[in-house]
Short mmCIF file of C-alpha atoms and ligand atoms in Angstrom, two decimals:
data_model
loop_
_atom_site.label_atom_id
_atom_site.label_comp_id
_atom_site.label_asym_id
_atom_site.label_seq_id
_atom_site.Cartn_x
_atom_site.Cartn_y
_atom_site.Cartn_z
CA MET X 591 24.19 -13.01 -1.07
CA SER X 592 26.19 -10.08 0.30
CA SER X 593 24.96 -7.79 3.02
CA VAL X 594 24.77 -4.02 3.40
CA ARG X 595 25.09 -1.85 6.50
CA MET X 596 22.73 1.02 7.02
CA ASN X 597 20.99 3.00 9.74
CA ILE X 598 17.26 3.18 10.40
CA ASP X 599 15.90 5.53 13.05
CA GLY X 600 19.32 5.68 14.71
CA LYS X 601 19.74 1.90 14.71
CA ASP X 602 22.73 0.41 12.85
CA ILE X 603 21.66 -2.73 11.03
CA GLU X 604 23.11 -5.22 8.58
CA VAL X 605 20.69 -6.68 6.05
CA GLU X 606 20.76 -8.71 2.86
CA GLU X 607 21.34 -6.88 -0.39
CA GLY X 608 18.19 -6.89 -2.53
CA MET X 609 15.79 -6.25 0.33
CA SER X 610 13.57 -3.20 0.36
CA VAL X 611 13.87 -0.50 3.03
CA LEU X 612 10.44 -1.60 4.27
CA GLU X 613 11.63 -5.20 4.74
CA ALA X 614 14.83 -4.03 6.42
CA ALA X 615 12.84 -1.85 8.83
CA LYS X 616 10.58 -4.77 9.64
CA GLU X 617 13.58 -6.96 10.37
CA ALA X 618 14.86 -4.22 12.72
CA GLY X 619 11.50 -4.19 14.53
CA ILE X 620 10.42 -0.84 13.07
CA GLU X 621 6.85 -0.65 11.80
CA ILE X 622 6.04 1.42 8.73
CA PRO X 623 2.39 1.74 7.70
CA THR X 624 1.44 0.13 4.39
CA MET X 625 -1.67 -0.42 2.37
CA CYS X 626 -0.71 -1.75 -1.06
CA TYR X 627 2.11 -3.99 0.15
CA ASP X 628 1.85 -7.77 0.43
CA GLU X 629 4.97 -9.88 0.85
CA ARG X 630 3.67 -12.37 -1.74
CA LEU X 631 3.52 -9.69 -4.45
CA LYS X 632 5.90 -7.41 -6.28
CA PRO X 633 5.72 -3.93 -4.70
CA SER X 634 3.78 -1.39 -6.73
CA GLY X 635 4.22 1.89 -4.82
CA ALA X 636 0.53 2.69 -5.25
CA CYS X 637 -0.54 4.00 -1.85
CA ARG X 638 2.54 5.99 -0.67
CA LEU X 639 1.65 5.34 2.98
CA CYS X 640 5.07 3.75 3.45
CA MET X 641 7.02 6.94 2.62
CA VAL X 642 10.20 7.50 4.64
CA GLU X 643 13.05 9.97 4.49
CA ILE X 644 16.40 8.72 3.24
CA THR X 645 19.74 10.50 3.36
CA LYS X 646 22.22 9.60 0.65
CA ASN X 647 25.47 11.45 -0.06
CA GLY X 648 24.27 14.17 2.30
CA ARG X 649 21.01 14.70 0.39
CA LYS X 650 17.60 13.97 1.87
CA LYS X 651 14.59 12.75 -0.06
CA LEU X 652 11.28 11.03 0.52
CA VAL X 653 10.83 7.57 -1.00
CA ALA X 654 8.29 4.75 -0.89
CA SER X 655 10.05 2.26 1.37
CA CYS X 656 8.34 -0.80 -0.16
CA CYS X 657 9.98 -0.08 -3.53
CA TYR X 658 13.32 1.39 -2.43
CA PRO X 659 16.22 -1.07 -2.18
CA VAL X 660 18.61 -1.08 0.76
CA GLU X 661 22.04 0.42 0.11
CA GLU X 662 25.36 0.47 1.89
CA GLY X 663 25.60 3.54 4.14
CA LEU X 664 21.99 4.61 3.69
CA THR X 665 20.36 6.53 6.52
CA VAL X 666 16.61 6.15 6.90
CA ASN X 667 14.28 8.11 9.13
CA THR X 668 10.71 6.86 9.41
CA THR X 669 9.39 9.55 11.74
CA THR X 670 10.26 13.00 10.38
CA GLU X 671 7.67 15.79 10.37
CA ASP X 672 7.38 15.48 6.55
CA VAL X 673 6.77 11.75 6.82
CA HIS X 674 4.04 12.31 9.42
CA LYS X 675 2.51 15.04 7.26
CA ILE X 676 2.23 12.64 4.29
CA ARG X 677 0.71 9.90 6.43
CA ARG X 678 -1.78 12.32 7.97
CA VAL X 679 -3.00 13.68 4.63
CA LEU X 680 -3.12 10.29 2.92
CA SER X 681 -5.00 8.63 5.75
CA GLU X 682 -7.52 11.48 5.74
CA LEU X 683 -7.89 11.25 1.94
CA LEU X 684 -8.44 7.51 2.19
CA LEU X 685 -11.12 8.06 4.83
CA ALA X 686 -13.01 10.00 2.17
CA VAL X 687 -13.01 6.86 0.01
CA THR X 688 -13.97 4.37 2.70
CA PRO X 689 -13.94 4.25 6.49
CA ASN X 690 -12.73 0.64 6.31
CA GLY X 691 -9.09 -0.29 6.07
CA THR X 692 -5.70 0.01 7.71
CA HIS X 693 -5.75 3.77 7.08
CA ARG X 694 -8.49 4.08 9.69
CA GLU X 695 -6.17 3.09 12.54
CA LEU X 696 -3.45 5.28 11.11
CA ALA X 697 -5.82 8.25 10.92
CA ALA X 698 -6.90 7.56 14.51
CA GLU X 699 -3.25 7.66 15.61
CA TYR X 700 -3.19 11.24 14.31
CA GLY X 701 -6.46 12.04 16.05
CA ILE X 702 -8.38 12.10 12.74
CA THR X 703 -11.81 10.55 12.97
CA LYS X 704 -13.52 12.28 10.06
CA THR X 705 -12.31 13.69 6.80
CA ARG X 706 -12.38 17.17 5.30
CA PHE X 707 -12.17 15.74 1.77
CA HIS X 708 -15.13 15.02 -0.48
CA LEU X 709 -14.37 12.63 -3.31
CA LYS X 710 -16.69 11.47 -6.05
CA THR X 711 -16.78 7.80 -5.12
CA ASN X 712 -19.53 5.24 -5.25
CA PRO X 713 -20.38 4.55 -1.59
CA ASP X 714 -21.70 1.11 -2.58
CA SER X 715 -18.37 0.07 -4.04
CA PRO X 716 -15.53 2.19 -2.66
CA CYS X 717 -12.05 1.32 -3.88
CA THR X 718 -8.78 2.66 -2.52
CA LEU X 719 -6.97 1.62 -5.73
CA CYS X 720 -4.45 -0.33 -3.69
CA GLY X 721 -4.30 -2.81 -6.58
CA LEU X 722 -3.82 -5.85 -4.34
CA CYS X 723 -6.68 -7.71 -6.03
CA VAL X 724 -5.31 -7.05 -9.54
CA ARG X 725 -1.75 -8.04 -8.65
CA TYR X 726 -2.77 -11.08 -6.57
CA CYS X 727 -5.01 -12.39 -9.34
CA GLU X 728 -2.20 -11.96 -11.86
CA GLU X 729 0.90 -12.91 -9.88
CA VAL X 730 -0.38 -15.60 -7.52
CA LYS X 731 -3.50 -17.00 -9.20
CA HIS X 732 -2.33 -16.41 -12.79
CA ARG X 733 -5.94 -15.76 -13.77
CA ASN X 734 -6.03 -12.02 -14.59
CA ALA X 735 -9.72 -11.88 -13.76
CA VAL X 736 -9.47 -8.37 -12.22
CA CYS X 737 -8.19 -5.21 -13.89
CA PHE X 738 -8.07 -1.44 -13.55
CA VAL X 739 -10.45 0.52 -15.74
CA GLY X 740 -10.95 4.25 -16.37
CA ARG X 741 -8.69 7.22 -15.80
CA GLY X 742 -8.23 9.94 -13.21
CA ILE X 743 -11.13 10.21 -10.80
CA HIS X 744 -12.99 7.53 -12.80
CA ARG X 745 -10.26 4.95 -12.28
CA THR X 746 -11.49 1.85 -10.50
CA VAL X 747 -11.29 -1.93 -10.51
CA ALA X 748 -13.50 -4.26 -12.54
CA LEU X 749 -13.83 -7.93 -13.29
CA VAL X 750 -12.90 -8.86 -16.84
CA PRO X 751 -15.80 -10.19 -18.92
CA GLY X 752 -16.25 -13.90 -18.39
CA ALA X 753 -14.45 -13.92 -15.03
CA SER X 754 -17.37 -15.37 -13.10
CA ASN X 755 -16.19 -19.01 -13.17
CA ASP X 756 -12.70 -18.09 -12.01
CA CYS X 757 -14.05 -15.83 -9.27
CA MET X 758 -16.68 -18.30 -8.05
CA SER X 759 -14.04 -20.89 -7.26
CA CYS X 760 -11.61 -18.41 -5.71
CA LYS X 761 -12.76 -15.30 -3.79
CA GLU X 762 -9.31 -15.12 -2.18
CA CYS X 763 -9.14 -11.36 -2.78
CA TYR X 764 -11.92 -10.90 -0.22
CA ASP X 765 -9.31 -11.31 2.52
CA PHE X 766 -7.27 -8.25 1.66
CA CYS X 767 -9.85 -5.96 0.06
CA ASP X 768 -10.62 -3.86 3.14
CA SER X 769 -12.97 -1.58 1.24
CA GLY X 770 -15.36 -4.42 0.43
CA LYS X 771 -15.28 -3.61 -3.30
CA MET X 772 -14.37 -7.14 -4.35
CA VAL X 773 -17.24 -8.62 -2.35
CA TYR X 774 -19.53 -6.13 -4.10
CA LEU X 775 -18.16 -7.03 -7.55
CA VAL X 776 -17.86 -10.77 -7.23
CA ASP X 777 -21.07 -11.35 -5.30
CA GLY X 778 -22.69 -9.01 -7.82
CA ILE X 779 -21.79 -11.21 -10.77
CA LEU X 780 -22.52 -14.40 -8.88
CA GLY X 781 -25.93 -13.06 -7.91
S1 SF4 Q 2006 -11.05 -3.60 -5.13
FE1 SF4 Q 2006 -10.19 -3.74 -3.03
S2 SF4 Q 2006 -8.23 -4.87 -3.25
FE2 SF4 Q 2006 -8.86 -4.15 -5.32
S3 SF4 Q 2006 -7.84 -2.17 -5.60
FE3 SF4 Q 2006 -9.87 -1.70 -4.77
S4 SF4 Q 2006 -9.60 -1.63 -2.53
FE4 SF4 Q 2006 -7.76 -2.66 -3.38
S1 FES Q 2007 2.98 0.18 0.84
FE1 FES Q 2007 4.54 1.24 -0.23
S2 FES Q 2007 3.47 2.47 -1.63
FE2 FES Q 2007 1.88 1.30 -0.66
#
């Protein structure tokens, strides 16, 4: 596979074509916050915590680094004021959903310990809509026992009818569901 040369945060790097900007940054030792990313799964771009600024042909734009492929001559900046602004607002919004998760540490880095937002969420089963459970169940387990339901503010995650046998022998989504929603759902059906 051929390689591409690019620059991240002032560092010239050479990486394999086909990688994402997030993966390239990681290889260069640069950490970008993520929530819906898992290296075993196809990126979905759901959480937007991994936004970075790219400069291409002299034009700047913000992109989700987990979904954006590396390109020859690309310049990436992971620490612009706009990038920090997005991370600050998103981490505060996520705190309104649940205090548990990687966004908590991110919020703390910005000195945010409580949120100004009030969202209509069920405190017994908060869900950040990261989608890791849905994608893991589909792409890794090939079971499709979890799905998204509802729209807008009512959108959430549910177990498909009849999923109890699959879930009872699995529960692997517990590991990455920081909000605790999957424990609530699966333990709920298992009694
Ligand atoms: S149930 Fe958990 S893993 Fe699934 S989308 Fe919600 S927060 Fe993410
Ligand atoms: S980690 Fe990239 S959008 Fe969630």
